Structure formats: C-alpha cells, structure tokens
Short mmCIF file of C-alpha atoms (C1' of nucleotides) in Angstrom, two decimals:
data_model
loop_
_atom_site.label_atom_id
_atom_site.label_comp_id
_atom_site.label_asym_id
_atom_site.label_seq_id
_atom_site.Cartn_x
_atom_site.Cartn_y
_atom_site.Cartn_z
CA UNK M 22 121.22 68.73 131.15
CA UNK M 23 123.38 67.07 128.29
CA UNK M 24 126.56 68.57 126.75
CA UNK M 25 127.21 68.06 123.24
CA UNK M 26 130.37 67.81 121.06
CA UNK M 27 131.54 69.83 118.52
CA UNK M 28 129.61 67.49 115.72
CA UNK M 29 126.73 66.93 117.40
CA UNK M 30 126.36 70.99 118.00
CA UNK M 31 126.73 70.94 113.90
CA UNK M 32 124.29 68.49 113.60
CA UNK M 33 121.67 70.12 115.91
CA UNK M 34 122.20 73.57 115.03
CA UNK M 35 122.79 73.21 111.36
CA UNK M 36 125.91 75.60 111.87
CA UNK M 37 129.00 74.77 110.37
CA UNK M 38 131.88 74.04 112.82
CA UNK M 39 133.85 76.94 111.92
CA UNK M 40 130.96 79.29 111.58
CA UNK M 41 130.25 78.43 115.72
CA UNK M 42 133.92 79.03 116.15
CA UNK M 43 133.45 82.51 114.71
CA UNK M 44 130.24 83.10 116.66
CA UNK M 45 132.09 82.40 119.54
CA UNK M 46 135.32 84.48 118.52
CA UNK M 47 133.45 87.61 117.80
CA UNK M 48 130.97 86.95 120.98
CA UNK M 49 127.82 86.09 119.36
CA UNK M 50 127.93 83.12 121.13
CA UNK M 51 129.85 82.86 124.50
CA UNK M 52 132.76 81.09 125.38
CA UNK M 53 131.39 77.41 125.37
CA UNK M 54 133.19 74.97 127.99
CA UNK M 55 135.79 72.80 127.04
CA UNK M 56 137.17 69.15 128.49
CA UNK M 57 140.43 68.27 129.60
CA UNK M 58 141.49 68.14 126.14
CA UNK M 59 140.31 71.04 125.37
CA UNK M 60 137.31 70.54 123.04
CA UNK M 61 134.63 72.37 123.16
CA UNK M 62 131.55 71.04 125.00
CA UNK M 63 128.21 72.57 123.68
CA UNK M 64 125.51 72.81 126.69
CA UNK M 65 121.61 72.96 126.60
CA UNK M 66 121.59 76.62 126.75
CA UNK M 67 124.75 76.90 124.09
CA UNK M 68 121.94 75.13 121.62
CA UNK M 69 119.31 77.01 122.66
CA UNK M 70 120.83 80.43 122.08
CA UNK M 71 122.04 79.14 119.07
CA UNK M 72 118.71 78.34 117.99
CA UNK M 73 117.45 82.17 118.48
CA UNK M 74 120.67 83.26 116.38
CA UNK M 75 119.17 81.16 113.80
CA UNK M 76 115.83 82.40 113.77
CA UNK M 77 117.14 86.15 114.04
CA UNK M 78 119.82 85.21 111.21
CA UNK M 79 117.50 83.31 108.63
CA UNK M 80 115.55 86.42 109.45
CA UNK M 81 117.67 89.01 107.72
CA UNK M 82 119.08 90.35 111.34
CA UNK M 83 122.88 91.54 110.60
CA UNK M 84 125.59 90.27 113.02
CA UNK M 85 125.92 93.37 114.77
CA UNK M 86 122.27 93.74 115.73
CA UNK M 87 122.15 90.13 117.12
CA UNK M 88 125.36 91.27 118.74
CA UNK M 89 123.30 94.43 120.38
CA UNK M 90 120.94 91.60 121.30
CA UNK M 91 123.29 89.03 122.85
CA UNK M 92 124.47 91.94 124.69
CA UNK M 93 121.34 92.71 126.34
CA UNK M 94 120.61 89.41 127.22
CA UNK M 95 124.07 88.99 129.14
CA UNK M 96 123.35 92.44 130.97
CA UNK M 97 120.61 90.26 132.71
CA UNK M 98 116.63 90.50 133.38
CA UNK M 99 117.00 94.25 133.31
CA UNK M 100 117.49 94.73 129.80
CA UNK M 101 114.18 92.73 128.98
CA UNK M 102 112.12 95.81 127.51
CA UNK M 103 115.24 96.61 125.29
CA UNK M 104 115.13 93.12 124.04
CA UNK M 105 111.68 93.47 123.84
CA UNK M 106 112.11 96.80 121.55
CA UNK M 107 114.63 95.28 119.69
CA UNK M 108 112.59 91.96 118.87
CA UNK M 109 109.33 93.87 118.07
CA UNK M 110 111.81 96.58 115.50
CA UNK M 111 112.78 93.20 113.74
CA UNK M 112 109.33 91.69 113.62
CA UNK M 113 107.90 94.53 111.58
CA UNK M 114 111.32 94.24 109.57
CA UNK M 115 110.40 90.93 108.65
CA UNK M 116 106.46 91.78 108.13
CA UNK M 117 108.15 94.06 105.70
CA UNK M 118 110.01 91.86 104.04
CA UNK M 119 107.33 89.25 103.46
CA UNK M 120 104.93 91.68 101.82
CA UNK M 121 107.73 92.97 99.39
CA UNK M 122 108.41 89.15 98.70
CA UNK M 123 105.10 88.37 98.08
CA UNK M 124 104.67 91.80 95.60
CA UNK M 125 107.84 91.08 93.58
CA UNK M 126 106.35 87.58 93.29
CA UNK M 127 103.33 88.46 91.78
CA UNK M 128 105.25 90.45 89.45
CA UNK M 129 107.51 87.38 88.75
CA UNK M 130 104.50 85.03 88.09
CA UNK M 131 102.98 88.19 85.95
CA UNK M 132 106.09 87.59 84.17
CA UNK M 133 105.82 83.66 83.74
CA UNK M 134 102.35 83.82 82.70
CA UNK M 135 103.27 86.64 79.62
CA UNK M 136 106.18 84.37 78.76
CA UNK M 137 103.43 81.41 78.51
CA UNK M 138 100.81 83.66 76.22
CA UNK M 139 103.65 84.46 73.89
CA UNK M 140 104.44 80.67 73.57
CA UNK M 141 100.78 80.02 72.94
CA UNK M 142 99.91 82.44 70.84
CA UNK M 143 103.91 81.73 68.72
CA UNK M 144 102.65 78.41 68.63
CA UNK M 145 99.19 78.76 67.04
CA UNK M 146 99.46 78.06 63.70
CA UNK M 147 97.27 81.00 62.67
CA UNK M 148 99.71 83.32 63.72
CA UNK M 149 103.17 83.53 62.88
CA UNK M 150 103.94 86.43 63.49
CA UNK M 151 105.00 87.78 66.85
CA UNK M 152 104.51 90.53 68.95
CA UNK M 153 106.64 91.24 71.77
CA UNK M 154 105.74 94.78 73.74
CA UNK M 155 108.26 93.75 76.33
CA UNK M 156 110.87 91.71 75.20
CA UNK M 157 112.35 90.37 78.28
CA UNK P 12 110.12 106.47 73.32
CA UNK P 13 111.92 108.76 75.94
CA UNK P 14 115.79 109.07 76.97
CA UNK P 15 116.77 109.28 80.82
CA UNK P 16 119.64 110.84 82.34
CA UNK P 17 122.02 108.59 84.34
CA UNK P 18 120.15 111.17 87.39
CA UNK P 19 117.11 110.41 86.45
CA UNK P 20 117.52 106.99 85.51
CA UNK P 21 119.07 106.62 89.73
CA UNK P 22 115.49 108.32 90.37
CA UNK P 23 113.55 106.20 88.21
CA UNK P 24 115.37 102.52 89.31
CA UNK P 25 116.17 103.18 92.79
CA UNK P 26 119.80 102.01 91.97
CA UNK P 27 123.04 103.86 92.74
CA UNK P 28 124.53 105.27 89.89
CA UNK P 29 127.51 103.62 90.27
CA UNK P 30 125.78 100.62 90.56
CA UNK P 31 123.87 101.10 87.23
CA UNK P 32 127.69 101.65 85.75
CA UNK P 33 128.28 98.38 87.56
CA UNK P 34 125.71 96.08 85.98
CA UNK P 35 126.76 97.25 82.67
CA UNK P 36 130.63 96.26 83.23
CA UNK P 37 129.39 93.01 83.94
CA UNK P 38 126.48 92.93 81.13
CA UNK P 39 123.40 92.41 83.39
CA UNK P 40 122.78 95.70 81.68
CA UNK P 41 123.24 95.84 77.97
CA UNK P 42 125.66 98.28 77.00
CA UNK P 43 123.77 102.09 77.01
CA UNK P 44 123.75 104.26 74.80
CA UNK P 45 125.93 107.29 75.16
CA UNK P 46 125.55 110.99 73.85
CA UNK P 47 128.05 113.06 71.65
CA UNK P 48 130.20 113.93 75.38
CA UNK P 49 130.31 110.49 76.07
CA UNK P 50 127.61 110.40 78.99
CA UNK P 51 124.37 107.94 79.14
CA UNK P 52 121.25 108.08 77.84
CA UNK P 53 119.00 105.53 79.06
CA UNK P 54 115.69 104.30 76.89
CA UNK P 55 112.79 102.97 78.39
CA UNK P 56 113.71 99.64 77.17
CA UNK P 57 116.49 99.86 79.32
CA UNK P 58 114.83 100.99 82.23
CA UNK P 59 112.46 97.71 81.76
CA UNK P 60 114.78 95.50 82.34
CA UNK P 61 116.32 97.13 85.02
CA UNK P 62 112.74 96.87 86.89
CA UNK P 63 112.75 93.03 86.06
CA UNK P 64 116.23 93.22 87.51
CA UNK P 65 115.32 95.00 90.70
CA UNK P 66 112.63 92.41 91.15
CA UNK P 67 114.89 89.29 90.74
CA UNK P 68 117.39 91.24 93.20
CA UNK P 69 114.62 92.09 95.52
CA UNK P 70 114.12 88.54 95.89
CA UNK P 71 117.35 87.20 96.23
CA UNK P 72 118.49 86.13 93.27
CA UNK P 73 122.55 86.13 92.79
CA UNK P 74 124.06 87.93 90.36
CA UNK P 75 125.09 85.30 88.56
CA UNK P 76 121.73 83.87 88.32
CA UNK P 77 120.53 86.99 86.56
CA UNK P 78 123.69 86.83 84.21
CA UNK P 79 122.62 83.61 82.82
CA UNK P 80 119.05 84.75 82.42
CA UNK P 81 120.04 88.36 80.63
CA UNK P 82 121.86 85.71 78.16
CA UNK P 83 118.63 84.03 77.13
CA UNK P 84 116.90 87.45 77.15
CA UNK P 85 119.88 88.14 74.49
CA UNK P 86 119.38 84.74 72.50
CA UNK P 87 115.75 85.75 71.47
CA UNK P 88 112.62 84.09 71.22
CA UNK P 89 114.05 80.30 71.09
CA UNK P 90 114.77 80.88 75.02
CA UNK P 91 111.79 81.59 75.98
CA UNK P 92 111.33 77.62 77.42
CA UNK P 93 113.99 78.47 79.42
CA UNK P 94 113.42 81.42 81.00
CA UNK P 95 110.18 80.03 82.21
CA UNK P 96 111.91 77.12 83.63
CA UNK P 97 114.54 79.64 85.19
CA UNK P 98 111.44 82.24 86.61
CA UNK P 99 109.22 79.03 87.47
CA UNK P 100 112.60 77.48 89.96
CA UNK P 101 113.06 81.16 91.50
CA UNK P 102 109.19 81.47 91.77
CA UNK P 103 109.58 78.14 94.09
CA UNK P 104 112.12 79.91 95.64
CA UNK P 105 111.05 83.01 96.80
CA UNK P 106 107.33 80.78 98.12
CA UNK P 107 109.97 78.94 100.10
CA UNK P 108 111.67 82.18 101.35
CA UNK P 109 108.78 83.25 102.18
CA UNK P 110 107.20 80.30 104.29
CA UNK P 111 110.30 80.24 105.97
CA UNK P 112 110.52 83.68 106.99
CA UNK P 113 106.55 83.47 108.45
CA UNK P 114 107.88 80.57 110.43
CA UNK P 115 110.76 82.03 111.97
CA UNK P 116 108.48 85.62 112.30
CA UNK P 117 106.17 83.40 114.46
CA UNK P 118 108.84 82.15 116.79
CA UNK P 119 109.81 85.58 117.44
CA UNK P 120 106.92 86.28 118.21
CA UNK P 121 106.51 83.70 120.47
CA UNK P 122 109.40 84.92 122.10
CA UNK P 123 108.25 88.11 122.35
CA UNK P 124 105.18 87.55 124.45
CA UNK P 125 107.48 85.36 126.60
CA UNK P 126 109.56 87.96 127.46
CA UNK P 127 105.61 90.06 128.04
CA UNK P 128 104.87 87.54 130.08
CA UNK P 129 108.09 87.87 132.14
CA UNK P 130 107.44 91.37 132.67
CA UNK P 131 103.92 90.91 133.64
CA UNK P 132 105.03 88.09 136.27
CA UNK P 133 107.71 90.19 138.06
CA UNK P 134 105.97 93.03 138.18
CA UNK P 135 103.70 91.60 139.65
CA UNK P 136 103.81 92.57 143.66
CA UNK P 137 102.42 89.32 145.13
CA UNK P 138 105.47 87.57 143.32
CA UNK P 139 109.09 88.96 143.15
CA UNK P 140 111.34 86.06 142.18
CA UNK P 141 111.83 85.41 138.76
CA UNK P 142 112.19 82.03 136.66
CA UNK P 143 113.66 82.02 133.67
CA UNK P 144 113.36 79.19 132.21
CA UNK P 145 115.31 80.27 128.84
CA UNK P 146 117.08 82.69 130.12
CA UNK P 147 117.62 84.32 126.54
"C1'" DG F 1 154.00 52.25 118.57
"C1'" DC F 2 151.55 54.21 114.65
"C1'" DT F 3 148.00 55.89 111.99
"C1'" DT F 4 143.45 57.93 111.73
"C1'" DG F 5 140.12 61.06 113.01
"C1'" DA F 6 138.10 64.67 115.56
"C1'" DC F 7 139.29 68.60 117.35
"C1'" DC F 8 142.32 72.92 118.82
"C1'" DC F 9 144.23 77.81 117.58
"C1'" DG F 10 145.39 82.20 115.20
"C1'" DG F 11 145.45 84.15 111.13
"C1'" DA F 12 144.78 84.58 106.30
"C1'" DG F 13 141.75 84.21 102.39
"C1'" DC F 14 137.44 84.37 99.85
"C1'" DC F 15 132.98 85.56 97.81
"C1'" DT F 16 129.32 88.77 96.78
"C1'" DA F 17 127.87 92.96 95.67
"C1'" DC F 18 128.81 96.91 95.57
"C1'" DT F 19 131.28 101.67 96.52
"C1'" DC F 20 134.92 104.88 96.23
"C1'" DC F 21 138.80 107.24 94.03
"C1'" DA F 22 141.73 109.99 90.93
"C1'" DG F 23 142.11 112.35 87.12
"C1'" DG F 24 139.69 114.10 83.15
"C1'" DT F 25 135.72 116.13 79.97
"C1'" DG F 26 131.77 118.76 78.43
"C1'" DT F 27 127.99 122.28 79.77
"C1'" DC F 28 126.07 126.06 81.82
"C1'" DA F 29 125.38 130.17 84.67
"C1'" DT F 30 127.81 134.27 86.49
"C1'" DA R 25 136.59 132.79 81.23
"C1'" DT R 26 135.90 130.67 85.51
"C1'" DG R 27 133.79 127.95 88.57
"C1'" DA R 28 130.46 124.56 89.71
"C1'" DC R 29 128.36 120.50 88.30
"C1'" DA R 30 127.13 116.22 86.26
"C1'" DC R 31 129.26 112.86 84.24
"C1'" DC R 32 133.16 109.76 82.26
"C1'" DT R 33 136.92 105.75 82.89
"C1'" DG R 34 139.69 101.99 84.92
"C1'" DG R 35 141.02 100.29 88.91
"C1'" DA R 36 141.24 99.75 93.82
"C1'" DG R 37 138.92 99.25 98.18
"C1'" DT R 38 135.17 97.87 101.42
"C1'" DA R 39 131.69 95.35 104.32
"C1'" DG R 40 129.61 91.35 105.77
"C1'" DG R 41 129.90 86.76 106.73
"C1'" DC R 42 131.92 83.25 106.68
"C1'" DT R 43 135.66 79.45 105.17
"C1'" DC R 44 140.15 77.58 104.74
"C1'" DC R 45 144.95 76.68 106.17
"C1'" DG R 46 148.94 75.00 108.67
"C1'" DG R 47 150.68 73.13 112.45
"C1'" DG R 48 149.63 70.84 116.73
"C1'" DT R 49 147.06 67.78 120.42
"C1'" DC R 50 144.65 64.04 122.21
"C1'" DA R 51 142.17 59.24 122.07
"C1'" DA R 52 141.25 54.99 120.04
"C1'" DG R 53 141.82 51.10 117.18
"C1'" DC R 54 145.14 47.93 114.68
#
DNA sequence: GCTTGACCCGGAGCCTACTCCAGGTGTCAT
DNA sequence: ATGACACCTGGAGTAGGCTCCGGGTCAAGC
C-alpha cells in the first residue's frame, strides 16, 4: 500500500501529467487524494485502474466507452456482467482490428515487393525499358 | 479505361464524398478530372490510388505521411528507393501495432475470465462473500 | 530571505481529420 | 417550365483527445 506522486504516477503509467489531470477532470479516473499541500497522491488502485485505461485506450476504446466502463465499475459488484458485455464487445473489436491490420499489411508488403521487381527488372541491363501497370 | 461518378466513386472507395473533395484540396488526390458542368469524373487510375490510400489510412498512417509519399508517387520512377524505404518503416509499423494490440487483447482477456471467475465464486451457494482483489 | 522546482487550478488553445453549410449550376422526369 | 436531384465552391464548424498558459502555493537548498 504505497502512494505515489504526481511524477512517479507519470513514470509508472506512461501518462502525461496533464493527460491524468484530464482523466480525472472528466471522471475517467476518480478524484485521487491529495496532501496537506494539496498535491495529488496517486494510490495502488489509482495505478492499477490506470493501467486498464491503458490497455482499453491503446486498444482503440473511445473515452466515452471507457467512461460507460468506469461507470460500471463504481456502481459496484453488481454491474459485473455489464462489464463483462462490455469487455467481451471490445475484444471482438480488437480481433477485428488485428485481422484488417494484418490484410492491409499484406497488401502493403504486396506493394513493397512490386516496387522491388520494378527496380530489378529497371536495373537489368537487358531491359531499359519500363513497364509500370500501376504506377504508384 | 472507365470514368466513375463522384456516387459511384463514394461506392467504389468507401470514402465520403466530401472527403474525396477533401483529399484533393490538400493533393493526396491529384486533381480530377471534371466534365463540361464542372462535376467529377473519376478514372480508374484514380480510384487506384485511392485504394493504396485507404490502405495506408486503414493502418494508421497520418495524413501528412501520405502527403509526402503522393509527392514521390508524383516525382516518377527516381523515387522509387524511397517509397520502399517509406512502405518498408510503416510495414514495421503496423507489425508493431499489431503485436501490441494482441498483447493488450490478451490482458483483456485475462480480465475477462477474472471477472468469470468472480461470478462463478459468488454464485456459488457454499460461499457468499466476495474478494476482490482488483476491484476494477 | 530568495530562488528553484514540483505542483495546483480553471480555462483556453491546438491538432487531426474530417463534416457541414450556403448559395449556385446543370440535368432529367413530369 | 418546374421541381427534384446530384453535384459544384469556398469557407466555417465539429469531435476527440489532449496540451498549454498564467498566476499562485508550498518545500527545500543556498
């Protein structure tokens, strides 16, 4: 049970300062304790939650789902099959996002390798002369 | 050798026609050709690049990005090193996207059958107090 | 006792990538 | 010949997600 200040919460997290001070703001993240002086004061489960908004956000999820989410999660142990919904929604979001990366690569490397063949076959001295079906 | 409608070149791209009117402002699209009343007639060449286009933007390349590569597309043949560099460094990119988002995909997952397991626990009948050990 | 540095707050500003709007034109069916 | 419709233009507006600013507060070292 450790509390962390407001750089060592940046360093952990990876967050910029001002980007936890919005998350907080807008009540992504809740209001984190502060000291006497009024700093914040990041706790164990201030990182941890954090760390699921990173996942869900390096996953595509907007702010206002994760919102929907935090939500649930402050409604209490009730909520859990929502959350559960609502996790399982984005997982097949991200499945789907993985196989259209990993099409649109193929065409990408597709596109490498026909950019190669024309600078092998432009570079053969044989053959001057070149053809281009698809000049981009 | 076919012309397109600005309808059916919305059908054939998947773009919004604004957004077709867009890239051309900004000359990700070359300038299109235009009929007698003034209106657009898109070739197939056109509708090429606008697939390699799609794909770069499916994949998360900025704008800008794609600016500097429809200039070498422009400059001819000479580019051609370059645009392999430039497909090769987003090819890198999109495998990194991608083994990031299988990593984060597994941790939800993870979290998912914790919050299964939760369920299963508590419902339980022998057992009707709950930890939660991340509450989240 | 004074500067430096880390932090506070509310609010404004910014960047990307579109998206919408107002006013106008040409085409076609009724 | 009169709508309805698809399209045109330049310019303004929007949404999402931060990021920066100005003015102020504490704590610590010199």
């Amino acid at each position: 049970m450790s509390v962390y200040t407001p750089a060592q919460a940046v360093e952990e997290t990876g967050f910029s300062l001002d980007t936890l001070r919005y998350y907080e703001r807008i009540g992504l993240l809740e209001r984190v304790e502060r000291n006497a002086a009024g700093q914040r004061r990041f706790s164990d489960e201030d990182l941890g939650w954090l760390g699921m908004v990173r996942c869900l956000r390096d996953t595509g999820m907007p702010i206002a789902e994760m919102l929907r989410f935090a939500e649930l999660v402050r409604d209490g142990a009730h909520t859990i099959d929502d959350r559960i919904t609502l996790l399982e929604a984005h997982d097949r979001d991200v499945e789907a996002q993985i196989a259209q990366l990993q099409e649109k690569q193929a065409a990408i490397q597709r596109k490498i390798q026909y950019y190669r063949d024309v600078l092998a076959i432009s570079g053969a001295s044989a053959c001057r002369r070149i053809e281009e079906p698809r000049p981009h």
